[in-house]
mmCIF file of C-alpha atoms and ligand atoms in Angstrom:
data_model
loop_
_atom_site.group_PDB
_atom_site.id
_atom_site.type_symbol
_atom_site.label_atom_id
_atom_site.label_comp_id
_atom_site.label_asym_id
_atom_site.label_seq_id
_atom_site.Cartn_x
_atom_site.Cartn_y
_atom_site.Cartn_z
ATOM 1 C CA MET A 11 -65.419 -28.690 15.131
ATOM 2 C CA SER A 12 -61.924 -29.263 15.505
ATOM 3 C CA LEU A 13 -60.790 -32.447 17.440
ATOM 4 C CA ARG A 14 -61.680 -32.848 20.952
ATOM 5 C CA ILE A 15 -61.663 -35.687 23.748
ATOM 6 C CA SER A 16 -65.086 -36.985 24.088
ATOM 7 C CA ASP A 17 -64.566 -39.785 26.451
ATOM 8 C CA VAL A 18 -61.967 -41.274 28.911
ATOM 9 C CA ARG A 19 -62.568 -45.128 29.471
ATOM 10 C CA VAL A 20 -60.731 -46.504 32.851
ATOM 11 C CA VAL A 21 -60.732 -50.248 32.456
ATOM 12 C CA VAL A 22 -59.550 -52.387 35.270
ATOM 13 C CA THR A 23 -58.847 -55.864 34.375
ATOM 14 C CA CYS A 24 -56.831 -59.132 35.612
ATOM 15 C CA PRO A 25 -55.735 -61.327 32.637
ATOM 16 C CA GLY A 26 -53.295 -63.047 35.032
ATOM 17 C CA ARG A 27 -52.288 -59.921 36.823
ATOM 18 C CA ASN A 28 -53.953 -56.530 37.776
ATOM 19 C CA TYR A 29 -53.821 -53.779 35.011
ATOM 20 C CA VAL A 30 -55.442 -50.267 34.776
ATOM 21 C CA PHE A 31 -55.774 -49.285 31.170
ATOM 22 C CA VAL A 32 -56.745 -45.792 30.029
ATOM 23 C CA LYS A 33 -58.750 -45.266 26.667
ATOM 24 C CA ILE A 34 -58.987 -41.724 25.392
ATOM 25 C CA VAL A 35 -61.566 -41.423 22.755
ATOM 26 C CA THR A 36 -61.873 -38.459 20.602
ATOM 27 C CA THR A 37 -64.779 -36.735 18.360
ATOM 28 C CA GLU A 38 -63.131 -38.081 15.472
ATOM 29 C CA PRO A 39 -64.820 -41.478 14.716
ATOM 30 C CA GLY A 40 -62.512 -44.482 15.261
ATOM 31 C CA LEU A 41 -59.720 -42.094 16.731
ATOM 32 C CA TYR A 42 -58.657 -43.113 20.182
ATOM 33 C CA GLY A 43 -55.412 -43.677 22.357
ATOM 34 C CA VAL A 44 -54.593 -46.375 24.858
ATOM 35 C CA GLY A 45 -52.449 -45.825 27.995
ATOM 36 C CA ASP A 46 -51.292 -47.889 31.068
ATOM 37 C CA ALA A 47 -52.148 -46.779 34.644
ATOM 38 C CA THR A 48 -51.181 -49.700 36.572
ATOM 39 C CA LEU A 49 -49.996 -49.377 39.940
ATOM 40 C CA ASN A 50 -49.155 -52.694 41.737
ATOM 41 C CA GLY A 51 -51.397 -53.132 44.714
ATOM 42 C CA ARG A 52 -52.889 -49.860 44.434
ATOM 43 C CA GLU A 53 -54.992 -50.093 41.443
ATOM 44 C CA LEU A 54 -58.226 -48.909 42.402
ATOM 45 C CA ALA A 55 -56.915 -45.683 43.919
ATOM 46 C CA VAL A 56 -55.473 -44.838 40.486
ATOM 47 C CA ALA A 57 -58.687 -45.790 38.645
ATOM 48 C CA THR A 58 -60.602 -43.800 41.165
ATOM 49 C CA ALA A 59 -58.334 -40.877 40.662
ATOM 50 C CA LEU A 60 -58.803 -41.026 36.976
ATOM 51 C CA GLU A 61 -62.603 -41.366 37.033
ATOM 52 C CA GLU A 62 -63.345 -39.014 39.557
ATOM 53 C CA HIS A 63 -60.850 -36.398 39.367
ATOM 54 C CA VAL A 64 -59.203 -36.486 35.820
ATOM 55 C CA LYS A 65 -61.438 -37.464 33.296
ATOM 56 C CA PRO A 66 -63.954 -34.690 34.213
ATOM 57 C CA LEU A 67 -61.111 -32.044 33.226
ATOM 58 C CA LEU A 68 -60.315 -33.890 30.153
ATOM 59 C CA ILE A 69 -63.491 -33.970 28.345
ATOM 60 C CA GLY A 70 -63.683 -31.405 25.683
ATOM 61 C CA LYS A 71 -60.105 -30.583 25.726
ATOM 62 C CA ASP A 72 -57.726 -30.664 22.354
ATOM 63 C CA PRO A 73 -55.752 -33.921 22.595
ATOM 64 C CA ASP A 74 -52.936 -32.524 20.467
ATOM 65 C CA ARG A 75 -51.944 -30.197 23.568
ATOM 66 C CA ILE A 76 -50.264 -33.051 25.244
ATOM 67 C CA GLU A 77 -47.668 -30.659 27.216
ATOM 68 C CA ASP A 78 -50.507 -28.412 28.239
ATOM 69 C CA ILE A 79 -52.537 -31.202 29.452
ATOM 70 C CA TRP A 80 -49.580 -32.696 31.439
ATOM 71 C CA GLN A 81 -48.834 -29.190 32.993
ATOM 72 C CA GLU A 82 -52.446 -28.519 33.725
ATOM 73 C CA THR A 83 -53.027 -32.108 35.476
ATOM 74 C CA PHE A 84 -49.763 -31.714 37.193
ATOM 75 C CA ARG A 85 -49.540 -28.313 38.436
ATOM 76 C CA GLY A 86 -52.672 -26.808 37.620
ATOM 77 C CA THR A 87 -54.650 -29.003 40.104
ATOM 78 C CA TYR A 88 -52.289 -27.675 42.884
ATOM 79 C CA TRP A 89 -51.964 -31.104 44.527
ATOM 80 C CA ARG A 90 -49.087 -32.717 42.398
ATOM 81 C CA GLY A 91 -46.925 -35.919 42.494
ATOM 82 C CA GLY A 92 -46.921 -39.455 44.455
ATOM 83 C CA PRO A 93 -47.503 -42.731 42.935
ATOM 84 C CA VAL A 94 -51.226 -42.551 42.443
ATOM 85 C CA LEU A 95 -51.413 -38.995 40.685
ATOM 86 C CA MET A 96 -48.344 -39.587 38.657
ATOM 87 C CA THR A 97 -49.571 -43.357 37.300
ATOM 88 C CA ALA A 98 -52.787 -41.535 36.369
ATOM 89 C CA LEU A 99 -51.098 -38.749 34.555
ATOM 90 C CA ALA A 100 -48.949 -41.215 32.846
ATOM 91 C CA GLY A 101 -51.880 -43.355 31.825
ATOM 92 C CA VAL A 102 -53.490 -40.057 30.052
ATOM 93 C CA ASP A 103 -50.034 -39.124 28.831
ATOM 94 C CA MET A 104 -49.428 -42.468 26.916
ATOM 95 C CA ALA A 105 -52.908 -42.492 25.285
ATOM 96 C CA LEU A 106 -52.379 -38.913 23.911
ATOM 97 C CA TRP A 107 -49.208 -39.689 22.361
ATOM 98 C CA ASP A 108 -50.874 -42.894 21.035
ATOM 99 C CA ILE A 109 -53.525 -40.603 19.375
ATOM 100 C CA LYS A 110 -50.952 -38.304 18.075
ATOM 101 C CA GLY A 111 -48.874 -41.064 16.588
ATOM 102 C CA LYS A 112 -52.059 -42.572 14.880
ATOM 103 C CA ARG A 113 -53.039 -38.753 13.375
ATOM 104 C CA ALA A 114 -49.410 -38.553 11.990
ATOM 105 C CA GLY A 115 -49.489 -41.968 10.884
ATOM 106 C CA MET A 116 -46.213 -42.622 12.496
ATOM 107 C CA PRO A 117 -44.953 -45.072 15.341
ATOM 108 C CA LEU A 118 -44.013 -43.226 18.428
ATOM 109 C CA TYR A 119 -40.230 -43.624 18.020
ATOM 110 C CA SER A 120 -40.811 -41.505 14.921
ATOM 111 C CA LEU A 121 -42.498 -38.689 16.786
ATOM 112 C CA LEU A 122 -39.703 -38.605 19.415
ATOM 113 C CA GLY A 123 -36.989 -37.903 16.603
ATOM 114 C CA GLY A 124 -36.424 -41.268 14.860
ATOM 115 C CA ARG A 125 -34.670 -44.314 15.478
ATOM 116 C CA THR A 126 -31.177 -44.301 16.991
ATOM 117 C CA ARG A 127 -30.990 -47.998 17.104
ATOM 118 C CA GLN A 128 -33.026 -51.009 15.715
ATOM 119 C CA SER A 129 -33.825 -52.512 18.642
ATOM 120 C CA ALA A 130 -33.434 -52.375 22.477
ATOM 121 C CA LEU A 131 -31.180 -54.750 24.417
ATOM 122 C CA ALA A 132 -33.386 -56.528 26.894
ATOM 123 C CA TYR A 133 -32.767 -58.234 30.470
ATOM 124 C CA THR A 134 -34.945 -60.610 32.267
ATOM 125 C CA HIS A 135 -35.052 -61.977 35.968
ATOM 126 C CA VAL A 136 -33.965 -65.216 37.378
ATOM 127 C CA GLY A 137 -33.941 -66.372 41.037
ATOM 128 C CA GLY A 138 -33.107 -69.669 42.837
ATOM 129 C CA THR A 139 -32.993 -71.191 46.386
ATOM 130 C CA ASP A 140 -29.140 -71.590 45.877
ATOM 131 C CA PRO A 141 -26.286 -70.328 43.508
ATOM 132 C CA GLU A 142 -26.552 -73.621 41.506
ATOM 133 C CA GLN A 143 -30.102 -73.280 40.842
ATOM 134 C CA VAL A 144 -29.509 -69.706 39.869
ATOM 135 C CA GLU A 145 -27.088 -70.774 37.491
ATOM 136 C CA ASP A 146 -29.443 -73.149 35.760
ATOM 137 C CA HIS A 147 -31.889 -70.357 35.400
ATOM 138 C CA VAL A 148 -29.384 -67.994 33.889
ATOM 139 C CA ARG A 149 -28.462 -70.762 31.337
ATOM 140 C CA GLU A 150 -32.255 -71.333 30.667
ATOM 141 C CA ALA A 151 -32.374 -67.583 30.085
ATOM 142 C CA MET A 152 -29.251 -67.401 27.898
ATOM 143 C CA GLY A 153 -31.103 -70.402 25.877
ATOM 144 C CA LYS A 154 -33.831 -67.958 25.091
ATOM 145 C CA GLY A 155 -31.335 -65.429 23.749
ATOM 146 C CA PHE A 156 -30.757 -63.165 26.854
ATOM 147 C CA ARG A 157 -27.258 -61.584 26.931
ATOM 148 C CA VAL A 158 -28.195 -59.755 30.241
ATOM 149 C CA VAL A 159 -29.821 -61.349 33.222
ATOM 150 C CA ARG A 160 -30.821 -60.122 36.787
ATOM 151 C CA ALA A 161 -30.117 -62.577 39.202
ATOM 152 C CA GLN A 162 -31.316 -62.898 42.726
ATOM 153 C CA VAL A 163 -30.823 -65.610 45.368
ATOM 154 C CA ALA A 164 -32.653 -66.934 48.213
ATOM 155 C CA VAL A 165 -31.616 -65.289 51.580
ATOM 156 C CA PRO A 166 -31.263 -67.733 54.314
ATOM 157 C CA GLY A 167 -34.415 -67.091 56.676
ATOM 158 C CA ALA A 168 -36.523 -65.351 54.250
ATOM 159 C CA THR A 169 -38.709 -66.748 51.500
ATOM 160 C CA GLY A 170 -40.873 -65.235 48.875
ATOM 161 C CA THR A 171 -40.250 -61.910 46.608
ATOM 162 C CA TYR A 172 -36.697 -61.066 46.679
ATOM 163 C CA GLY A 173 -36.068 -63.528 49.616
ATOM 164 C CA VAL A 174 -36.546 -65.570 46.399
ATOM 165 C CA GLY A 175 -37.619 -69.454 46.840
ATOM 166 C CA GLY A 176 -37.557 -70.891 43.533
ATOM 167 C CA ARG A 177 -38.177 -68.977 40.603
ATOM 168 C CA SER A 178 -38.127 -65.219 40.229
ATOM 169 C CA GLU A 179 -40.808 -63.341 41.684
ATOM 170 C CA ALA A 180 -43.970 -65.089 41.335
ATOM 171 C CA ALA A 181 -44.713 -63.694 44.385
ATOM 172 C CA SER A 182 -44.872 -60.057 43.831
ATOM 173 C CA ALA A 183 -48.440 -59.954 43.763
ATOM 174 C CA ARG A 184 -50.418 -61.835 46.591
ATOM 175 C CA TRP A 185 -54.118 -62.576 45.914
ATOM 176 C CA GLU A 186 -56.683 -62.319 48.387
ATOM 177 C CA SER A 187 -57.488 -65.584 49.740
ATOM 178 C CA PRO A 188 -61.053 -67.126 48.407
ATOM 179 C CA ASP A 189 -62.760 -66.455 51.700
ATOM 180 C CA GLY A 190 -61.890 -62.690 51.254
ATOM 181 C CA GLY A 191 -59.217 -62.160 53.784
ATOM 182 C CA ALA A 192 -55.851 -61.052 52.979
ATOM 183 C CA MET A 193 -53.192 -63.822 52.386
ATOM 184 C CA PRO A 194 -50.167 -63.953 54.841
ATOM 185 C CA LEU A 195 -47.780 -61.248 54.078
ATOM 186 C CA VAL A 196 -44.862 -62.030 56.252
ATOM 187 C CA GLU A 197 -42.087 -63.912 54.494
ATOM 188 C CA GLY A 198 -39.818 -65.191 57.336
ATOM 189 C CA ASN A 199 -37.261 -62.752 58.576
ATOM 190 C CA TRP A 200 -34.765 -60.931 56.251
ATOM 191 C CA GLU A 201 -31.757 -60.098 57.814
ATOM 192 C CA PRO A 202 -29.218 -57.745 56.138
ATOM 193 C CA ASP A 203 -26.053 -59.991 57.545
ATOM 194 C CA ALA A 204 -27.465 -63.027 55.830
ATOM 195 C CA TYR A 205 -28.187 -61.228 52.575
ATOM 196 C CA LEU A 206 -24.781 -59.624 52.662
ATOM 197 C CA ARG A 207 -23.230 -62.880 52.885
ATOM 198 C CA VAL A 208 -24.982 -64.696 50.192
ATOM 199 C CA VAL A 209 -25.190 -62.402 47.347
ATOM 200 C CA PRO A 210 -21.453 -62.104 46.713
ATOM 201 C CA ARG A 211 -21.162 -65.887 46.843
ATOM 202 C CA LEU A 212 -23.954 -65.949 44.093
ATOM 203 C CA PHE A 213 -22.102 -63.720 41.902
ATOM 204 C CA GLU A 214 -18.515 -65.320 42.616
ATOM 205 C CA HIS A 215 -20.376 -68.785 41.583
ATOM 206 C CA LEU A 216 -22.083 -67.235 38.570
ATOM 207 C CA ARG A 217 -18.902 -65.715 37.113
ATOM 208 C CA THR A 218 -16.782 -68.855 37.680
ATOM 209 C CA SER A 219 -19.367 -71.151 36.218
ATOM 210 C CA LEU A 220 -20.814 -68.972 33.305
ATOM 211 C CA GLY A 221 -17.332 -66.881 32.375
ATOM 212 C CA ASP A 222 -17.497 -63.175 31.537
ATOM 213 C CA GLU A 223 -19.508 -62.900 28.185
ATOM 214 C CA ILE A 224 -23.008 -62.844 30.220
ATOM 215 C CA ALA A 225 -24.011 -59.427 31.764
ATOM 216 C CA LEU A 226 -25.448 -59.602 35.081
ATOM 217 C CA LEU A 227 -27.227 -57.448 37.128
ATOM 218 C CA HIS A 228 -28.789 -57.692 40.948
ATOM 219 C CA ASP A 229 -31.560 -55.622 42.438
ATOM 220 C CA VAL A 230 -31.057 -54.871 46.012
ATOM 221 C CA HIS A 231 -34.783 -53.478 46.303
ATOM 222 C CA GLU A 232 -33.918 -50.574 48.545
ATOM 223 C CA ARG A 233 -33.069 -52.795 51.464
ATOM 224 C CA LEU A 234 -29.854 -51.527 52.555
ATOM 225 C CA ASN A 235 -28.408 -48.992 54.474
ATOM 226 C CA PRO A 236 -25.382 -46.844 53.213
ATOM 227 C CA ILE A 237 -22.460 -48.597 54.711
ATOM 228 C CA GLN A 238 -24.064 -51.974 53.992
ATOM 229 C CA ALA A 239 -24.580 -50.945 50.264
ATOM 230 C CA ALA A 240 -20.941 -49.757 49.990
ATOM 231 C CA ARG A 241 -20.022 -52.980 51.185
ATOM 232 C CA LEU A 242 -21.800 -54.920 48.920
ATOM 233 C CA ALA A 243 -20.992 -52.648 45.812
ATOM 234 C CA LYS A 244 -17.101 -53.087 46.930
ATOM 235 C CA GLU A 245 -17.593 -56.880 47.363
ATOM 236 C CA LEU A 246 -19.377 -57.428 43.742
ATOM 237 C CA GLU A 247 -16.576 -55.116 42.171
ATOM 238 C CA PRO A 248 -14.530 -58.492 41.059
ATOM 239 C CA PHE A 249 -17.728 -59.755 39.321
ATOM 240 C CA HIS A 250 -18.373 -56.895 37.021
ATOM 241 C CA LEU A 251 -21.963 -56.375 37.377
ATOM 242 C CA MET A 252 -23.654 -54.262 34.724
ATOM 243 C CA PHE A 253 -25.319 -52.641 37.582
ATOM 244 C CA LEU A 254 -26.338 -52.823 41.267
ATOM 245 C CA GLU A 255 -30.052 -51.729 41.283
ATOM 246 C CA ASP A 256 -31.817 -49.615 43.821
ATOM 247 C CA PRO A 257 -29.096 -50.095 46.676
ATOM 248 C CA LEU A 258 -30.946 -47.372 49.037
ATOM 249 C CA ARG A 259 -34.212 -46.174 49.858
ATOM 250 C CA PRO A 260 -35.551 -43.373 47.411
ATOM 251 C CA GLU A 261 -35.712 -40.852 50.368
ATOM 252 C CA HIS A 262 -31.837 -40.956 50.865
ATOM 253 C CA LYS A 263 -30.340 -39.658 47.718
ATOM 254 C CA GLU A 264 -27.345 -37.771 49.362
ATOM 255 C CA SER A 265 -26.384 -41.273 50.685
ATOM 256 C CA PHE A 266 -25.390 -42.589 47.379
ATOM 257 C CA ARG A 267 -22.156 -40.474 47.874
ATOM 258 C CA VAL A 268 -21.275 -43.147 50.385
ATOM 259 C CA VAL A 269 -22.000 -46.016 47.897
ATOM 260 C CA ARG A 270 -20.263 -44.175 44.964
ATOM 261 C CA ARG A 271 -16.987 -43.479 47.038
ATOM 262 C CA ALA A 272 -16.715 -47.151 48.125
ATOM 263 C CA SER A 273 -16.496 -49.001 44.666
ATOM 264 C CA THR A 274 -16.727 -48.905 40.854
ATOM 265 C CA THR A 275 -19.659 -51.098 40.470
ATOM 266 C CA PRO A 276 -22.233 -49.233 38.322
ATOM 267 C CA LEU A 277 -24.970 -48.166 40.016
ATOM 268 C CA ALA A 278 -28.938 -47.881 39.004
ATOM 269 C CA MET A 279 -31.816 -46.225 40.811
ATOM 270 C CA GLY A 280 -35.381 -44.823 40.097
ATOM 271 C CA GLU A 281 -38.257 -47.195 39.970
ATOM 272 C CA LEU A 282 -39.835 -45.456 43.076
ATOM 273 C CA PHE A 283 -39.281 -41.813 41.827
ATOM 274 C CA HIS A 284 -42.295 -40.144 40.559
ATOM 275 C CA SER A 285 -40.601 -37.082 38.702
ATOM 276 C CA LYS A 286 -37.703 -35.336 36.949
ATOM 277 C CA TYR A 287 -36.865 -33.542 40.096
ATOM 278 C CA GLU A 288 -36.112 -36.678 42.241
ATOM 279 C CA CYS A 289 -33.669 -37.943 39.450
ATOM 280 C CA LEU A 290 -31.827 -34.464 39.271
ATOM 281 C CA PRO A 291 -29.239 -34.902 42.306
ATOM 282 C CA LEU A 292 -28.272 -38.237 41.454
ATOM 283 C CA ILE A 293 -27.791 -37.278 37.871
ATOM 284 C CA THR A 294 -25.998 -34.065 38.149
ATOM 285 C CA GLU A 295 -23.837 -35.439 40.844
ATOM 286 C CA GLN A 296 -23.045 -38.339 38.862
ATOM 287 C CA LEU A 297 -23.813 -40.688 41.582
ATOM 288 C CA ILE A 298 -25.601 -43.262 39.522
ATOM 289 C CA ASP A 299 -24.872 -44.840 35.822
ATOM 290 C CA TYR A 300 -28.571 -45.879 35.083
ATOM 291 C CA ILE A 301 -31.657 -43.873 35.758
ATOM 292 C CA ARG A 302 -34.480 -46.550 35.887
ATOM 293 C CA CYS A 303 -37.903 -44.753 36.456
ATOM 294 C CA ASP A 304 -41.199 -46.354 35.616
ATOM 295 C CA VAL A 305 -42.519 -44.429 32.798
ATOM 296 C CA ALA A 306 -46.224 -45.248 34.104
ATOM 297 C CA HIS A 307 -45.186 -43.831 37.492
ATOM 298 C CA ILE A 308 -43.476 -40.643 36.395
ATOM 299 C CA GLY A 309 -46.264 -39.168 34.377
ATOM 300 C CA GLY A 310 -45.518 -40.924 31.140
ATOM 301 C CA ILE A 311 -43.752 -40.313 27.943
ATOM 302 C CA THR A 312 -43.701 -36.719 28.376
ATOM 303 C CA GLU A 313 -41.598 -36.727 31.604
ATOM 304 C CA ALA A 314 -39.596 -39.597 30.583
ATOM 305 C CA ARG A 315 -37.928 -38.000 27.673
ATOM 306 C CA LYS A 316 -37.234 -35.059 29.693
ATOM 307 C CA ILE A 317 -35.457 -37.239 32.271
ATOM 308 C CA ALA A 318 -33.543 -38.948 29.575
ATOM 309 C CA ALA A 319 -32.510 -35.436 28.037
ATOM 310 C CA LEU A 320 -31.263 -34.327 31.574
ATOM 311 C CA ALA A 321 -29.228 -37.494 31.953
ATOM 312 C CA GLU A 322 -27.594 -37.452 28.594
ATOM 313 C CA PRO A 323 -24.928 -34.875 29.022
ATOM 314 C CA PHE A 324 -24.005 -36.368 32.558
ATOM 315 C CA GLN A 325 -23.423 -39.757 30.801
ATOM 316 C CA VAL A 326 -26.143 -41.364 32.731
ATOM 317 C CA LEU A 327 -27.933 -44.298 30.506
ATOM 318 C CA THR A 328 -31.699 -45.115 30.963
ATOM 319 C CA ALA A 329 -32.709 -48.652 32.212
ATOM 320 C CA TRP A 330 -36.706 -47.824 32.403
ATOM 321 C CA HIS A 331 -38.339 -50.060 34.849
ATOM 322 C CA GLY A 332 -40.008 -53.081 32.851
ATOM 323 C CA PRO A 333 -41.275 -56.098 35.394
ATOM 324 C CA GLY A 334 -44.384 -57.917 35.488
ATOM 325 C CA ASP A 335 -46.647 -55.286 36.845
ATOM 326 C CA VAL A 336 -45.766 -53.064 33.737
ATOM 327 C CA GLY A 337 -48.960 -53.362 31.137
ATOM 328 C CA PRO A 338 -48.158 -53.625 27.458
ATOM 329 C CA PRO A 339 -48.587 -49.792 26.600
ATOM 330 C CA THR A 340 -45.995 -48.914 29.078
ATOM 331 C CA HIS A 341 -43.882 -51.598 27.597
ATOM 332 C CA ALA A 342 -44.301 -50.291 24.411
ATOM 333 C CA ALA A 343 -43.649 -46.624 25.598
ATOM 334 C CA ASN A 344 -40.418 -48.199 27.075
ATOM 335 C CA VAL A 345 -39.161 -49.455 23.661
ATOM 336 C CA HIS A 346 -40.127 -46.578 21.629
ATOM 337 C CA LEU A 347 -38.066 -44.398 24.086
ATOM 338 C CA ASP A 348 -35.291 -46.809 23.836
ATOM 339 C CA CYS A 349 -35.066 -46.793 20.217
ATOM 340 C CA ALA A 350 -35.208 -43.045 19.771
ATOM 341 C CA ILE A 351 -33.248 -41.543 22.699
ATOM 342 C CA PRO A 352 -29.228 -41.364 22.374
ATOM 343 C CA ASN A 353 -28.413 -42.474 25.869
ATOM 344 C CA PHE A 354 -30.358 -45.830 26.289
ATOM 345 C CA GLY A 355 -28.627 -48.468 28.355
ATOM 346 C CA VAL A 356 -30.873 -51.455 28.479
ATOM 347 C CA GLN A 357 -34.476 -52.485 28.924
ATOM 348 C CA GLU A 358 -36.095 -54.622 31.832
ATOM 349 C CA MET A 359 -38.836 -57.185 30.581
ATOM 350 C CA VAL A 360 -40.668 -60.229 31.561
ATOM 351 C CA PHE A 361 -42.878 -62.305 29.508
ATOM 352 C CA PHE A 362 -46.477 -61.372 29.921
ATOM 353 C CA PRO A 363 -49.231 -64.065 31.186
ATOM 354 C CA GLU A 364 -50.930 -66.105 28.309
ATOM 355 C CA ALA A 365 -54.219 -63.931 28.326
ATOM 356 C CA VAL A 366 -52.618 -60.635 28.022
ATOM 357 C CA PRO A 367 -52.543 -60.491 24.263
ATOM 358 C CA GLU A 368 -56.106 -61.174 24.027
ATOM 359 C CA VAL A 369 -56.965 -58.297 26.019
ATOM 360 C CA CYS A 370 -54.155 -55.904 25.152
ATOM 361 C CA PRO A 371 -52.517 -56.986 21.924
ATOM 362 C CA GLY A 372 -49.341 -55.353 20.238
ATOM 363 C CA ALA A 373 -46.800 -55.352 22.758
ATOM 364 C CA PRO A 374 -43.307 -55.090 21.564
ATOM 365 C CA GLU A 375 -41.778 -58.293 20.076
ATOM 366 C CA TYR A 376 -38.916 -60.217 21.875
ATOM 367 C CA ARG A 377 -36.386 -61.525 19.601
ATOM 368 C CA ASP A 378 -32.935 -63.064 20.554
ATOM 369 C CA GLY A 379 -32.287 -60.744 23.524
ATOM 370 C CA TYR A 380 -33.584 -57.708 22.028
ATOM 371 C CA LEU A 381 -37.211 -55.848 22.044
ATOM 372 C CA TRP A 382 -38.507 -54.247 18.806
ATOM 373 C CA PRO A 383 -40.790 -51.475 18.741
ATOM 374 C CA SER A 384 -44.225 -51.780 16.839
ATOM 375 C CA GLU A 385 -44.052 -50.074 13.238
ATOM 376 C CA LYS A 386 -48.047 -49.282 13.727
ATOM 377 C CA PRO A 387 -48.818 -45.600 14.131
ATOM 378 C CA GLY A 388 -48.859 -44.495 18.074
ATOM 379 C CA LEU A 389 -47.598 -46.783 20.602
ATOM 380 C CA GLY A 390 -48.944 -49.913 18.744
ATOM 381 C CA VAL A 391 -50.922 -51.286 21.442
ATOM 382 C CA ASP A 392 -54.730 -51.961 21.347
ATOM 383 C CA LEU A 393 -57.460 -52.489 23.971
ATOM 384 C CA ASP A 394 -60.409 -55.054 23.726
ATOM 385 C CA GLU A 395 -62.585 -53.918 26.330
ATOM 386 C CA GLU A 396 -65.071 -56.739 25.975
ATOM 387 C CA ALA A 397 -62.097 -59.190 26.510
ATOM 388 C CA ALA A 398 -61.086 -57.225 29.524
ATOM 389 C CA ALA A 399 -64.377 -57.549 31.127
ATOM 390 C CA LYS A 400 -63.923 -61.375 31.092
ATOM 391 C CA TYR A 401 -61.073 -61.108 33.967
ATOM 392 C CA PRO A 402 -62.155 -59.147 36.593
ATOM 393 C CA TYR A 403 -59.925 -57.539 39.240
ATOM 394 C CA ARG A 404 -58.638 -59.576 41.903
ATOM 395 C CA ARG A 405 -57.537 -57.593 44.958
ATOM 396 C CA GLY A 406 -53.802 -58.301 45.486
ATOM 397 C CA TYR A 407 -51.041 -57.184 47.816
ATOM 398 C CA LEU A 408 -47.276 -56.706 47.737
ATOM 399 C CA PRO A 409 -45.286 -58.621 50.196
ATOM 400 C CA VAL A 410 -44.193 -57.122 53.380
ATOM 401 C CA VAL A 411 -40.859 -58.073 54.891
ATOM 402 C CA ARG A 412 -39.850 -58.214 58.549
ATOM 403 C CA ARG A 413 -36.708 -58.328 60.591
ATOM 404 C CA ALA A 414 -35.860 -61.272 62.987
ATOM 405 C CA ASP A 415 -37.259 -58.913 65.921
ATOM 406 C CA GLY A 416 -40.505 -58.556 64.172
ATOM 407 C CA SER A 417 -39.949 -55.133 62.607
ATOM 408 C CA VAL A 418 -40.966 -53.892 59.235
ATOM 409 C CA HIS A 419 -38.319 -53.718 56.596
ATOM 410 C CA ASP A 420 -38.150 -52.641 53.093
ATOM 411 C CA TRP A 421 -38.926 -55.499 50.615
HETATM 412 O O1 EZ4 B 506 -40.735 -55.055 42.577
HETATM 413 O O2 EZ4 B 506 -42.404 -53.663 40.108
HETATM 414 O O3 EZ4 B 506 -36.913 -54.238 38.885
HETATM 415 N N1 EZ4 B 506 -37.972 -54.288 39.326
HETATM 416 C C1 EZ4 B 506 -38.795 -54.420 40.640
HETATM 417 C C2 EZ4 B 506 -40.097 -54.760 40.397
HETATM 418 C C3 EZ4 B 506 -40.906 -54.318 41.691
HETATM 419 C C4 EZ4 B 506 -42.379 -54.273 41.338
HETATM 420 C C5 EZ4 B 506 -43.159 -53.680 42.628
HETATM 421 O O4 EZ4 B 506 -44.353 -53.575 41.987
HETATM 422 O O5 EZ4 B 506 -37.905 -54.140 41.492
HETATM 423 O O6 EZ4 B 506 -40.334 -56.273 40.379
HETATM 424 CO CO1 CO B 507 -36.315 -53.143 41.049
#
């Protein structure tokens, strides 16, 4: 009998942070693929979608037919799109590419057309309470070899993630408190005026103290309206950012025209998009310079390579989302794509918690500012289910930001 999918195992684990992994097992003994279906703060919704709705349709299918399985899971089931379903589909898609690579005896980058570069330029995150502390943290990152750094600074009145007290985004998942209740989610008051004053000061300080060599980025995290974003992009122009990330909310694609008209600061967008259709207007109107979807939230490698191909003739580069909540299989998929496509820009990364390699070994190797894809067949990432079981899921929440008047704001 020809090769079939015999089992789909959904593994939810927390070796330092929550991950949802997908293991697709085939009728060939020892042949399986591993994918990542982690959706920060909504992990169990994806796990349930996979277990209850996706898995039953996959059993018995030919794992070679990735595009057909993708189309059937996306369109064939009528209800399509959104973060939960597209993350579930991504986990399946990655595992199927992994299987295909293992059967071919080729690393994923080879299946995607072969290497266009040896390794992928990487950037990491730093934060701090004031520009001087951010500068210290940028220097530490440069000491680790990073040539590109994303810098965030505390916003007066706000604390926690992207209000940034202390380092980076340690607060990007809030654990449930030991007595079972949710941890407090409000992080002081975030006000646009305070933010718009402090960010240009940060980059003026960083450029003055660090010079022009280091490439710098900043993530607005969808917090501004069009005219505020235009002002920020314009005021940051003298400091030559590599890009300004996610200036507007994902619903307002036409508003990018306002930001674009105002300045030459390169723009990046996409971690809250779930398909190529959402990327299209920004790409075809050349309203952005970097498309930075999350490969785990757009249905996986199959969709990512199409988005990269759509972006290429419009001179839009990729910067796939790669923060802490992205698991090793997505990270591996990112770097394989980066090393195969012609229009790669830069790759976001953070270092994994210590216990992650025990559960999910084989993430891309970081060396002196660059990420190297695995040379193993497929994605190069494995999954140890026994190790995963030692780290049970912990309910976590993303932060919620409120304005001074108590109203909810994007974080
Ligand atoms: O806040 O992935 O660029 N990276 C980011 C991330 C997001 C988290 C949300 O789950 O904006 O850190
Ligand atoms: Co971001």
